CSV table of C-alpha atoms in Angstrom, one decimal:
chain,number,residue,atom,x,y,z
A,6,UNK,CA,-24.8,-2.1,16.4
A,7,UNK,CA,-27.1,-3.1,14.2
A,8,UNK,CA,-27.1,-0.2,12.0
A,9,UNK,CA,-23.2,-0.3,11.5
A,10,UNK,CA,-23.6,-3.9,10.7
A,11,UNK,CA,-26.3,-2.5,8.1
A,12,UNK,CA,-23.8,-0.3,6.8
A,13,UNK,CA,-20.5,-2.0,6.6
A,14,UNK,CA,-22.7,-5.3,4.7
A,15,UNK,CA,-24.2,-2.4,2.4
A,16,UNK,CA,-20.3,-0.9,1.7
A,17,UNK,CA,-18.6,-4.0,1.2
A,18,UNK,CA,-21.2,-5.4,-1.1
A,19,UNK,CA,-21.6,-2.3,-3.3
A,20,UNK,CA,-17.9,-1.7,-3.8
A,21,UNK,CA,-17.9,-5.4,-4.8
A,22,UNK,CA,-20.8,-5.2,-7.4
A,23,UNK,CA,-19.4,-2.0,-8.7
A,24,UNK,CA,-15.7,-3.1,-9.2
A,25,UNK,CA,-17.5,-6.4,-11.3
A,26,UNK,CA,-19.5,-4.4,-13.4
A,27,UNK,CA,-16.8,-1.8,-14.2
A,28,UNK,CA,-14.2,-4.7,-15.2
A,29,UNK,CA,-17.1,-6.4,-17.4
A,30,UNK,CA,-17.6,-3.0,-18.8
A,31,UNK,CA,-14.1,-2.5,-19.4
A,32,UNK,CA,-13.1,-6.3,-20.9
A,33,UNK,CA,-16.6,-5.9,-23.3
A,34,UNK,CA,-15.7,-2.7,-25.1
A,35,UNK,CA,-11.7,-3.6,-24.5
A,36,UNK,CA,-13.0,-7.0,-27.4
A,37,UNK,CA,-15.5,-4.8,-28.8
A,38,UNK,CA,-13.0,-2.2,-30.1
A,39,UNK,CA,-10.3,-5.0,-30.8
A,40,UNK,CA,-13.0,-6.8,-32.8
A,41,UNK,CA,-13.7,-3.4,-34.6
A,42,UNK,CA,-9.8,-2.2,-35.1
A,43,UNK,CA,-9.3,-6.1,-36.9
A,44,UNK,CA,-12.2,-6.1,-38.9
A,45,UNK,CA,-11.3,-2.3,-40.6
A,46,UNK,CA,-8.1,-3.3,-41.1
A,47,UNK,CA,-9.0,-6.6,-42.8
A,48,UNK,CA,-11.4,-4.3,-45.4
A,49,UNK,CA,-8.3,-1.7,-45.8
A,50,UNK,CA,-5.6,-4.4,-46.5
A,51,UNK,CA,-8.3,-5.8,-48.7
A,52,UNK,CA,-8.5,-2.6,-51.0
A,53,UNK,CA,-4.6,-2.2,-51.0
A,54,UNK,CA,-4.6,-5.9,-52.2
A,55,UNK,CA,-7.1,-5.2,-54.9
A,56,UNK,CA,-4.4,-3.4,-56.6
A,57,UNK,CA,-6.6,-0.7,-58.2
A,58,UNK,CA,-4.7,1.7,-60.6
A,59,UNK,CA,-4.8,4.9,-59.3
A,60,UNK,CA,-5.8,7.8,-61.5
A,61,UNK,CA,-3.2,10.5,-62.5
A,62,UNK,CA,-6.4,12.9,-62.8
A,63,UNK,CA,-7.0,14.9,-59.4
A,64,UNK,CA,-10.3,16.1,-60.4
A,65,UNK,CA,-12.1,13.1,-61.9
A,66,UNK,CA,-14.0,10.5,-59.6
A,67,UNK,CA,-13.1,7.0,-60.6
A,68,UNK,CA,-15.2,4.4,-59.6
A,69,UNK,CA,-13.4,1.6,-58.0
A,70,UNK,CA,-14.4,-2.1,-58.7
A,71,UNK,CA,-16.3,-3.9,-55.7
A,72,UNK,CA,-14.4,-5.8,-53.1
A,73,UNK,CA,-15.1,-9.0,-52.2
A,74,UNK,CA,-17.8,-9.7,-48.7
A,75,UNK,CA,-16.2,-9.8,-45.3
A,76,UNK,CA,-17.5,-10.8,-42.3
A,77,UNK,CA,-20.5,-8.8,-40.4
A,78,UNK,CA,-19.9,-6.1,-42.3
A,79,UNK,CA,-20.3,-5.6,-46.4
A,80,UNK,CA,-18.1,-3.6,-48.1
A,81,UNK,CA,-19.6,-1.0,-49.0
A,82,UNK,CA,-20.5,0.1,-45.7
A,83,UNK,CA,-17.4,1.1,-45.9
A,84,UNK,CA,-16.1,4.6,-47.8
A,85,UNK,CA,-12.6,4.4,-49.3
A,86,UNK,CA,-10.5,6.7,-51.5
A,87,UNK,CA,-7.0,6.4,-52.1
A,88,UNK,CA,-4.5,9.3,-53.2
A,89,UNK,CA,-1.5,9.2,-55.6
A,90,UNK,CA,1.7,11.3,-54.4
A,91,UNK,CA,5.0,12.5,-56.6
A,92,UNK,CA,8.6,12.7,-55.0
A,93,UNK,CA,7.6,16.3,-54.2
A,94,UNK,CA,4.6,15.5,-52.0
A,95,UNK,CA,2.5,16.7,-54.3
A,96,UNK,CA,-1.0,15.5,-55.6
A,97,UNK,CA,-0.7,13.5,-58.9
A,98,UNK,CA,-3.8,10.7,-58.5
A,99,UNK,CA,-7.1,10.5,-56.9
A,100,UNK,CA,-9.2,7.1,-56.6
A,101,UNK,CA,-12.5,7.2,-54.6
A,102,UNK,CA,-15.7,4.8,-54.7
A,103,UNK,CA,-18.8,5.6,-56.9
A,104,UNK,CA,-21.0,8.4,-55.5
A,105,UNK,CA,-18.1,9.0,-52.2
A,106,UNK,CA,-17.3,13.2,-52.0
A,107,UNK,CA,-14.7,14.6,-50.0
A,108,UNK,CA,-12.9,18.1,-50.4
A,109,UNK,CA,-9.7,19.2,-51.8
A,110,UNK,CA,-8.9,21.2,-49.1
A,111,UNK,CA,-9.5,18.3,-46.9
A,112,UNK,CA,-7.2,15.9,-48.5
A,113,UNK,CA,-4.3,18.4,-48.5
A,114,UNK,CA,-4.9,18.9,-45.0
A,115,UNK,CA,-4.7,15.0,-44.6
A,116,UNK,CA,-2.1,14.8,-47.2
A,117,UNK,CA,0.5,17.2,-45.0
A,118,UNK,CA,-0.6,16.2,-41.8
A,119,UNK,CA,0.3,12.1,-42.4
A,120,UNK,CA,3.5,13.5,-44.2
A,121,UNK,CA,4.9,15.4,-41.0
A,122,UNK,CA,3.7,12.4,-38.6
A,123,UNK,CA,6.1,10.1,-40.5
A,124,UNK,CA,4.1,7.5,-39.9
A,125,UNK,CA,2.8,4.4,-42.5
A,126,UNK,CA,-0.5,4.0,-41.2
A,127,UNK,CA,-2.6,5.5,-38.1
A,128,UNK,CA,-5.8,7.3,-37.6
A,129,UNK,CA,-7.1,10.9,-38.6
A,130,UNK,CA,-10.3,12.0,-37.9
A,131,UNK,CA,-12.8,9.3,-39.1
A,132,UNK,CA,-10.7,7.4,-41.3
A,133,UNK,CA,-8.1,4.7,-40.9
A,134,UNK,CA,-4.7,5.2,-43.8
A,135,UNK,CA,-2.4,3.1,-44.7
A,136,UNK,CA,0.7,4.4,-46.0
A,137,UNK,CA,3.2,2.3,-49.1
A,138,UNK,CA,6.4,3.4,-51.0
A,139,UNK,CA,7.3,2.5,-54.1
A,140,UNK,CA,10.1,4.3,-55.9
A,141,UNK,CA,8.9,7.5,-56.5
A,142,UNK,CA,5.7,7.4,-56.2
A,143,UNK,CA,3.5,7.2,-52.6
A,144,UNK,CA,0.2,5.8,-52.5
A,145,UNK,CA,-1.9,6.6,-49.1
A,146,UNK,CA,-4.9,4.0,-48.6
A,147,UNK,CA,-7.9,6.2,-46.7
A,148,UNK,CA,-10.7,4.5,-45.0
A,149,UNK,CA,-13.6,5.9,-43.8
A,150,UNK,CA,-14.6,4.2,-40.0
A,151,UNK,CA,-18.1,6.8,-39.4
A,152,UNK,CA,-20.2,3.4,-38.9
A,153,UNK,CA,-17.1,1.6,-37.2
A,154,UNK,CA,-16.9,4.9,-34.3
A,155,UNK,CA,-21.0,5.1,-33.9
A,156,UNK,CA,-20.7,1.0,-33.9
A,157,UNK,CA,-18.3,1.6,-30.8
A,158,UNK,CA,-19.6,4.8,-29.2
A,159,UNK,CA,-23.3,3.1,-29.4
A,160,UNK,CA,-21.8,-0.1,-27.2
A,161,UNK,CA,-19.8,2.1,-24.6
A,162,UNK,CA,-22.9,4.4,-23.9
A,163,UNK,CA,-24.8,1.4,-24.3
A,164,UNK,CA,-23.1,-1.0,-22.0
A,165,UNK,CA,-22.6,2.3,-19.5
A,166,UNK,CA,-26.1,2.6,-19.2
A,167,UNK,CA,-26.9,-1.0,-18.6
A,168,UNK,CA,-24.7,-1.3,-16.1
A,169,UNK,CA,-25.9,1.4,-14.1
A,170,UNK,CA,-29.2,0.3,-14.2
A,171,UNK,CA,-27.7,-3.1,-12.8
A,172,UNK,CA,-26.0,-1.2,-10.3
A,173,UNK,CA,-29.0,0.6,-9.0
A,174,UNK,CA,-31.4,-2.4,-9.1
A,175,UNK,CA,-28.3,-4.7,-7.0
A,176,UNK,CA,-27.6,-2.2,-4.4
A,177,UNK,CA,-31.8,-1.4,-4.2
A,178,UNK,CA,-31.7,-5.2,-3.2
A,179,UNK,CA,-29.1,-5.4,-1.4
A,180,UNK,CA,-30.1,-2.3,1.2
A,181,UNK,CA,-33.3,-4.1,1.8
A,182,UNK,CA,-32.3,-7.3,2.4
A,183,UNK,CA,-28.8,-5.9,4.7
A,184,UNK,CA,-31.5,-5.4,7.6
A,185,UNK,CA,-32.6,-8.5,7.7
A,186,UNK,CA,-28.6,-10.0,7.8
A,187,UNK,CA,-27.3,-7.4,9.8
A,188,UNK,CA,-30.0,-8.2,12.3
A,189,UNK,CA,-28.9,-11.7,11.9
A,190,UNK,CA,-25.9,-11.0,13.0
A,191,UNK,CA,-26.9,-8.6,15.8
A,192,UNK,CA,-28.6,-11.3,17.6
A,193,UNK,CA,-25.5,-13.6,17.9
A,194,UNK,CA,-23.7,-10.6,18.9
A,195,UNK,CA,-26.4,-9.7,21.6
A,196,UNK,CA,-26.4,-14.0,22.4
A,197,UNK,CA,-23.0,-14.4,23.0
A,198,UNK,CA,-22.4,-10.9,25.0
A,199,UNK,CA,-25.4,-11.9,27.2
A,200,UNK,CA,-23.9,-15.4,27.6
A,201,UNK,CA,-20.9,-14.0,28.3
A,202,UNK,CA,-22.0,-11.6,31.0
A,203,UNK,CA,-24.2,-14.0,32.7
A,204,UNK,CA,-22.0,-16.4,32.5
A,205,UNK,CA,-19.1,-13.6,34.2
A,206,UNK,CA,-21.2,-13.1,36.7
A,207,UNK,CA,-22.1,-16.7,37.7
A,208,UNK,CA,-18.1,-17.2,38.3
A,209,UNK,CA,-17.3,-14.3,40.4
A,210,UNK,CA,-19.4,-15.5,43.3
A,211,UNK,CA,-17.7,-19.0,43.5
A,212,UNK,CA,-14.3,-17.7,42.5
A,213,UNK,CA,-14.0,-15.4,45.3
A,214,UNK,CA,-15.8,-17.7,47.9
A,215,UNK,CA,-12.2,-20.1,46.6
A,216,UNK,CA,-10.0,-17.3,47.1
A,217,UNK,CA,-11.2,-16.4,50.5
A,218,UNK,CA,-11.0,-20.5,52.0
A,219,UNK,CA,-7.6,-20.3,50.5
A,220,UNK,CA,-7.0,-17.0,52.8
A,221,UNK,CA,-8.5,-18.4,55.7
A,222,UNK,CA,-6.5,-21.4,55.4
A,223,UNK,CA,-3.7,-19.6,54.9
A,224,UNK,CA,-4.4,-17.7,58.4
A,225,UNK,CA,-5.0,-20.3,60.2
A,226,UNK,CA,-2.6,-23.0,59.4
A,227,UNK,CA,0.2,-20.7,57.3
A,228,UNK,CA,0.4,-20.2,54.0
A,229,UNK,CA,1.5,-22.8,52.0
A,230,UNK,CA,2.2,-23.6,47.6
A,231,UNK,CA,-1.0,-25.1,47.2
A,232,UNK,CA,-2.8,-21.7,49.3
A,233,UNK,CA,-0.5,-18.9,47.7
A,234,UNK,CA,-1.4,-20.5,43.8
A,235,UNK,CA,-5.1,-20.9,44.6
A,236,UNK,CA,-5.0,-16.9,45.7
A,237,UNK,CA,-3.1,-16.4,42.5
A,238,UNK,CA,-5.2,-17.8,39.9
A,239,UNK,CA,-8.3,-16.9,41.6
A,240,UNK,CA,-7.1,-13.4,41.4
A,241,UNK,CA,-5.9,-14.0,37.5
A,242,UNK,CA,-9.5,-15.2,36.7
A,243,UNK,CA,-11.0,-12.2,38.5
A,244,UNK,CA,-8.9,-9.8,36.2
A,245,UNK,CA,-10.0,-12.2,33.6
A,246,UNK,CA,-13.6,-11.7,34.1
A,247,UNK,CA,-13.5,-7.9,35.1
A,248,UNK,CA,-11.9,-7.7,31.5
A,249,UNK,CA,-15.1,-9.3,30.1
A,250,UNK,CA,-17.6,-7.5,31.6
A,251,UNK,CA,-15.4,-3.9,30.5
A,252,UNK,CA,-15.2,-5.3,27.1
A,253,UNK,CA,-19.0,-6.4,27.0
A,254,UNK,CA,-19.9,-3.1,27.9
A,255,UNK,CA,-17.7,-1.1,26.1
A,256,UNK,CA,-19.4,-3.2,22.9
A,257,UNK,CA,-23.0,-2.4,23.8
A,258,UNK,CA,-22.6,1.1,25.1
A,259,UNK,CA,-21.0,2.5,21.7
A,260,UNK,CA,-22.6,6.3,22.8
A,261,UNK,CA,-19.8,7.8,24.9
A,262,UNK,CA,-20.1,10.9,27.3
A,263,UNK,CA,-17.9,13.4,25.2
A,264,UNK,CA,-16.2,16.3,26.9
A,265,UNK,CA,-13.5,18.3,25.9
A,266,UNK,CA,-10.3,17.7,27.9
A,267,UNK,CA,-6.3,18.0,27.4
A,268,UNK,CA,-5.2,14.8,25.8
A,269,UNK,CA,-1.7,16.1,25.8
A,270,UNK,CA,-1.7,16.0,29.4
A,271,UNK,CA,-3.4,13.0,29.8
A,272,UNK,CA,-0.8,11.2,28.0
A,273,UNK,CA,2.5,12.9,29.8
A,274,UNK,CA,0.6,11.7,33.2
A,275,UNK,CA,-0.3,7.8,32.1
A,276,UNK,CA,3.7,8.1,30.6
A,277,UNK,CA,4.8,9.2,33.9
A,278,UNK,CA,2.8,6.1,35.9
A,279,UNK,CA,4.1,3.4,33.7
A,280,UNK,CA,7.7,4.9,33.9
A,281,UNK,CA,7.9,3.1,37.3
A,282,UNK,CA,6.7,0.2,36.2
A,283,UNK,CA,9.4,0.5,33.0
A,284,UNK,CA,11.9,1.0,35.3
A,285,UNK,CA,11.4,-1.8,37.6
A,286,UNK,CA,11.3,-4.4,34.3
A,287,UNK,CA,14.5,-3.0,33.3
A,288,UNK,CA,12.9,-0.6,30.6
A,289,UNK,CA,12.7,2.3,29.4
A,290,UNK,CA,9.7,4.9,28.4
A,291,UNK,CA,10.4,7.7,26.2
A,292,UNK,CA,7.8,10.1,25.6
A,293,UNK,CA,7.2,12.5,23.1
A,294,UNK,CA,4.0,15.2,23.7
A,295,UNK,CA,3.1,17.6,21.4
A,296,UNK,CA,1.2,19.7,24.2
A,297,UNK,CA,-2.3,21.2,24.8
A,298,UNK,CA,-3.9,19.2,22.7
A,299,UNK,CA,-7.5,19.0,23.1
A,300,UNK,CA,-10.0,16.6,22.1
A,301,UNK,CA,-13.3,15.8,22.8
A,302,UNK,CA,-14.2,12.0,24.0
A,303,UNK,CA,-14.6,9.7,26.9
A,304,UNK,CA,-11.9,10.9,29.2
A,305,UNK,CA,-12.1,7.6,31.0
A,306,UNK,CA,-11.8,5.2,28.0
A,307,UNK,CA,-9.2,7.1,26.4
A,308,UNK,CA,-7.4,6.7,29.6
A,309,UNK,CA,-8.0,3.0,29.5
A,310,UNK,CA,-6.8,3.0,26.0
A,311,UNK,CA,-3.1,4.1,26.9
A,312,UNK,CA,-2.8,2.4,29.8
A,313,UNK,CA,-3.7,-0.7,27.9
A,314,UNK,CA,-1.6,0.4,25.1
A,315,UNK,CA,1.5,1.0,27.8
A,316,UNK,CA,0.6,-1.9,29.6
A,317,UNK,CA,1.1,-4.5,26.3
A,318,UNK,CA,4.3,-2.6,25.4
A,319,UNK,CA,5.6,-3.3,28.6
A,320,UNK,CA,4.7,-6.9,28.8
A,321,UNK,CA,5.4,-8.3,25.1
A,322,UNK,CA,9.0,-5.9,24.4
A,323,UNK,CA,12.3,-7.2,24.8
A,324,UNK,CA,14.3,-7.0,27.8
A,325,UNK,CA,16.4,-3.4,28.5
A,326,UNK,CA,14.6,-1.9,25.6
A,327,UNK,CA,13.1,1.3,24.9
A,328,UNK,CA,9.6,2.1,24.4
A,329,UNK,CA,8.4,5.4,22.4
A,330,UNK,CA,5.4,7.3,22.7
A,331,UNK,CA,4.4,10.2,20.6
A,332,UNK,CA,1.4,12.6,20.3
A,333,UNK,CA,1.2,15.0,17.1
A,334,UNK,CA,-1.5,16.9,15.4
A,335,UNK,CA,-1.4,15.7,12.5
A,336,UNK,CA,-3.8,17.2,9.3
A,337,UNK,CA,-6.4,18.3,11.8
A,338,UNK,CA,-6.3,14.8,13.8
A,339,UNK,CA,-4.5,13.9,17.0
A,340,UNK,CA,-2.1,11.2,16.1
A,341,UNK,CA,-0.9,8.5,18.9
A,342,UNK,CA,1.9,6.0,18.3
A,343,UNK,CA,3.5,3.3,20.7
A,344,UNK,CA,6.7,1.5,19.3
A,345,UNK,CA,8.7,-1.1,20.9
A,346,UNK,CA,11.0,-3.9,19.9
A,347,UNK,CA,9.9,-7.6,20.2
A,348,UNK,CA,10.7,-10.7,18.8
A,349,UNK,CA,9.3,-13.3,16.1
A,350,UNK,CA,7.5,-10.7,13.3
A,351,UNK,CA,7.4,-10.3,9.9
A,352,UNK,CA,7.0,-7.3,7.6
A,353,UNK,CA,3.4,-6.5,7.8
A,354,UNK,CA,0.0,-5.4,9.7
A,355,UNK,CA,-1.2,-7.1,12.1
A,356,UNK,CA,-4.8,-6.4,12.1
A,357,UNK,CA,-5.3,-9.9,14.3
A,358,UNK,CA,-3.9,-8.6,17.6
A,359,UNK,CA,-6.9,-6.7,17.5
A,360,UNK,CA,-9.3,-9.6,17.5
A,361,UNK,CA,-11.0,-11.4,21.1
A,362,UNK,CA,-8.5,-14.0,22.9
A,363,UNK,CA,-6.1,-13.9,20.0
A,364,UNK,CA,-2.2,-14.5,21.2
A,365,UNK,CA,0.6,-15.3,19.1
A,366,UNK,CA,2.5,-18.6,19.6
A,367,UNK,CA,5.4,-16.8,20.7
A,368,UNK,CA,3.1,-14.8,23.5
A,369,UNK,CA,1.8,-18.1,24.7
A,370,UNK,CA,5.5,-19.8,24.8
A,371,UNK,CA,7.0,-15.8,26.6
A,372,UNK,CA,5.9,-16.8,30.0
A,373,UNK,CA,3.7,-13.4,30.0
A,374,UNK,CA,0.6,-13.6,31.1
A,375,UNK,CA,-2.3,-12.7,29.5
A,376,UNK,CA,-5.6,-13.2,27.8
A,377,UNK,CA,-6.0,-11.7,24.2
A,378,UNK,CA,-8.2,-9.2,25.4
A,379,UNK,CA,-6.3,-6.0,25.9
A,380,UNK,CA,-6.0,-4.9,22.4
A,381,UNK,CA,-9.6,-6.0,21.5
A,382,UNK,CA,-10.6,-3.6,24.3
A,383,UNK,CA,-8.6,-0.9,22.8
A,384,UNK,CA,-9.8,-0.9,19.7
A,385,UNK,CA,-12.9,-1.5,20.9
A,386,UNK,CA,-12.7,2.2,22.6
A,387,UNK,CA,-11.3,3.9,19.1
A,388,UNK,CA,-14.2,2.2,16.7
A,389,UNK,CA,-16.6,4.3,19.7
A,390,UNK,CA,-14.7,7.3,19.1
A,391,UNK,CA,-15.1,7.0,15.5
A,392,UNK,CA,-11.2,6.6,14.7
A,393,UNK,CA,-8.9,4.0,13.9
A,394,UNK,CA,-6.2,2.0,15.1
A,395,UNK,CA,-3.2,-0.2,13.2
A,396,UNK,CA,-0.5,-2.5,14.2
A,397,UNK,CA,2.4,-3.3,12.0
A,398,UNK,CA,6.1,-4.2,11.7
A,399,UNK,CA,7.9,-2.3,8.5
A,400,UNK,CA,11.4,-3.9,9.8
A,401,UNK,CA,10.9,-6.9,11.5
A,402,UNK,CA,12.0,-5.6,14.8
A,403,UNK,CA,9.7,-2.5,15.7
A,404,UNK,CA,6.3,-3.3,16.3
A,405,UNK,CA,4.4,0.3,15.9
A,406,UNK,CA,0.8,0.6,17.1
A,407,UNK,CA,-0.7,4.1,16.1
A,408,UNK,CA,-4.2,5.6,16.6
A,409,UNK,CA,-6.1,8.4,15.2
A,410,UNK,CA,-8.5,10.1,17.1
């Protein structure tokens, strides 16, 4: 037990510590960039501002005056050019910084490809453009981000890497010290099932020393109220403790004897018991076996496991209804489901049936007797057998419990 502790602690920490550093990740270079994309377009609307004249000489380099500071970054960390277009698309002016090169070839290609696209300002390759109209004449704004896109690349890889090395140096800490919790928890665990037996065991002496008095008394003088409830509820708190010590030991002996047996007919047989007992509540079972099925488990628990199943069905569905079993193969798995109506449920799983003693309101104010323990048991038997088993409403109405095995 103390290793699945371990490992559950170890799971749901990681997966907490991972999804924290991935959003920080995520939100730092999500402000990073947006601090970025604002700041290069501040320095591009600055240089359209600047209103520089625009040579009608496509060969010439013309230096451009320098633009005033902006924040973090000085201005000429920044190359710029700017290109002069006719009516015809074609290439009539050419403005770039002092000592900034680029190709004609490239500036056609750029030229063509921001006149297809439409658009009035975007991103090609490493530089940011700005697109304005006026008359006949189109001027396109170009610049160049290179130190802007190592900026950001440098922070993503940057942050990536720290964060991993976060991420290894939490979980290292966290597997060590998930022994020491896990064994924590272990002990309380181990406490309260020892209690719990001992304290089982302590009862069943005096309880059935009661319930035989009662029977004598009954004998000898007749049976009376008073006699015939003292040899009910002595027999209710034997069931009561018999379900303890089953649970208890179905919690410390998590190995199970495995053997290979035909669930398929397991299941029509326990269907086939409980139809007499349906029938004489009014009800109705309607079973649906997908057969010679095999599977490979505790014969004896997973025969526990339905008639519990069956049992609760019985006891908690409405009166005259029907209740459906079916067993599928489904994607290599066999697949169990028990559905019945009740009353007083909402649209959703119930994974608290599940837990020790729990009963609903509405189970406590049925009449039917019980003591939360049944379903614990069950699922109890599926953790054991390494599968996994839900309850839920999707109407309301239907309560559907389903196990995988």
């Amino acid at each position: 037990m103390e290793q699945t502790l371990k490992k559950q602690f170890i799971r749901c920490s990681i997966s907490i510590v991972f999804f924290v550093i991935l959003t920080l990740i995520i939100v730092l270079n999500t402000l990073n960039f947006r601090h970025i994309a604002i700041h290069t377009e501040n320095v591009l609307n600055m240089i359209i501002e600047s209103n520089q004249e625009i040579s009608n000489n496509s060969v010439n380099i013309i230096s451009i005056p320098p633009i005033p500071p902006v924040p973090l970054y000085n201005s000429y960390s920044f190359g710029h050019f700017s290109i002069k277009l006719d009516n015809s698309g074609n290439i009539i002016g050419f403005n770039a910084e002092l000592n900034y090169s680029i190709s004609e070839d490239t500036i056609n290609s750029y030229v063509n490809k921001i006149m297809m696209s439409q658009k009035s300002e975007g991103i090609i390759d490493q530089y940011k453009y700005s697109v304005f109209y006026n008359e006949d004449i189109t001027n396109i704004y170009f610049l160049d981000c290179t130190l802007e896109q190592t900026l950001l690349y440098t922070f993503l890889k940057n942050s990536i890497l720290i964060g991993t090395i976060a991420f290894i140096a939490i979980f290292s800490l966290i597997t060590i010290y998930s022994k020491k919790v896990a064994r924590v928890i272990a002990q309380a665990y181990d406490k309260q099932n020892q209690f719990i037996t001992g304290v089982t065991h302590e009862l069943k002496t005096p309880i059935t020393i009661i319930k035989g008095n009662a029977e004598v008394i009954g004998i000898q003088e007749g049976h009376t109220m008073w006699t015939k409830s003292i040899i009910e509820q002595s027999n209710r708190l034997n069931s009561l403790i018999d379900y303890l010590i089953s649970l208890t030991k179905l919690e410390e002996n998590t190995s199970i004897n495995k053997e290979d047996f035909d669930i398929s007919e397991l299941m029509t047989e326990s269907c086939l018991f409980f139809t007499g007992v349906a029938k004489s509540k009014s009800k109705v079972i309607e079973y649906e076996i997908q057969p010679n099925l095999f599977y490979q488990g505790d014969i004896q628990n997973i025969e526990l496991l339905i008639s519990i199943l069956l049992e609760n069905a019985l006891k908690y569905s409405e009166a005259q209804s029907i209740i459906q079993v079916k067993l599928r193969h489904i994607k290599g798995k066999n697949t169990i489901t028990i559905s019945n109506k009740t009353q007083n449920l909402d649209i959703r799983e119930y994974k608290e049936w599940f837990d020790r003693f729990y009963r609903a309101d509405s189970s406590r104010n049925s009449g039917n007797s019980g003591f939360g323990i049944g379903l614990a048991m069950a699922k109890t038997i599926v953790v054991n057998h390494r599968g996994n088993i839900t309850a839920e409403s999707l109407d309301g109405k239907t309560v559907i419990i389903k196990i995988i095995l």
